[in-house]
């Protein structure tokens, strides 16, 4: 069985045909033929996107998302692999749970699901979880994170960084000093002051990142910083990289586009919990610093932090509402809006930050490879020329907590191929 993708612009370059045979890119050229043809004139071909930070909620919160619905959303967003965060119920802190999540992903078949293992038992921050057993399991865990919570104990963080070296793992830190953010509701600044909401200071993120960079350098291990949200964090990571330390970082699409003043005044009113997220939306100056850092490589990756919540947890008063936003189905569109249409990144730059780098950091074999002969045929076809209103009613995710409802965004994912098999065609699940 062979498929030929006709006339796609690989990374935005000149139109070419891509011949796929047995799940692998066989040839790239002109006038190629295959058993089946997918017309792609005018479409951009990107390597299948890889998310380092997805919450699939299964096991335990299947009312918010399941592996099946979350991976459908991922495929529709152009993803061929996602890392599933460990803050499920039970927590993914044993070989048994990570293997369960990994198998559910295989059964669903919409994209590869790579489980993330918890750093500490039950995310309690007291004892290290069975990192080695998870690494040796069928799920081959390489990314470890207590995401949702910060590994705030410096000794535990040091031990985790030392431990993962044995299997080339990485600790992905949710940088949030817990005492500085007790009861925090939104970014600490002028808007929180006016609204009378407890502030979430930038220093609560920056202090942990600085400490962890120093710890990673001290023990010679790999650190990944989740969802960087402040200009100060960018400066610290830039400094750590200038020392040659093995530190990588991610930013979410929403932190590249949205600001904290939406809590005060937005198309959906004031105090709308759709904008409540961890870490919080920051200021315009932070957004500008994050965009510049993503452009110059200080921030390596765009990761969605797709965080589905059911309506009853989100459509409530601000203080009681859950933190988080869905993002898999809008990530590439938001990146086009914030980074490509602004001239900060070209499509090769997008491929690096949404496919190659996340696969490299996660040590994910078979993903994040250039579209060239011999590569696994993980390919996303994207129409960058359209602009459409965001319609959460059409989403595959079980949850609807998108902050973009009512906005227009550029772009549309037209097709996704996982090892040569279409998971999405004509913008719909294949
Ligand atoms: Zn987090």
CSV table of N, CA, C and O and ligand atoms in Angstrom, one decimal, residues 53 147-148 174 227 278 305, ligand 1:
chain,number,residue,atom,x,y,z
A,53,UNK,N,3.5,17.9,26.9
A,53,UNK,CA,2.8,18.2,28.1
A,53,UNK,C,1.3,18.2,27.8
A,53,UNK,O,0.7,19.2,27.4
A,147,UNK,N,3.9,17.3,37.6
A,147,UNK,CA,3.2,18.5,37.1
A,147,UNK,C,1.8,18.6,37.7
A,147,UNK,O,1.1,17.6,37.9
A,148,UNK,N,1.4,19.9,37.9
A,148,UNK,CA,0.3,20.2,38.7
A,148,UNK,C,0.8,20.6,40.1
A,148,UNK,O,0.2,21.5,40.8
A,174,UNK,N,7.3,21.6,37.3
A,174,UNK,CA,6.3,22.6,37.4
A,174,UNK,C,6.8,23.6,38.4
A,174,UNK,O,6.7,23.3,39.6
A,227,UNK,N,6.1,25.0,31.1
A,227,UNK,CA,5.3,26.2,30.9
A,227,UNK,C,5.9,27.5,31.6
A,227,UNK,O,5.3,28.0,32.5
A,278,UNK,N,-2.8,27.7,35.4
A,278,UNK,CA,-1.6,27.6,36.2
A,278,UNK,C,-0.5,27.2,35.3
A,278,UNK,O,-0.5,26.1,34.7
A,305,UNK,N,0.1,22.0,27.4
A,305,UNK,CA,-0.5,21.9,28.7
A,305,UNK,C,-2.0,21.8,28.6
A,305,UNK,O,-2.8,22.4,29.4
B,1,LIG,ZN1,2.0,22.4,35.3
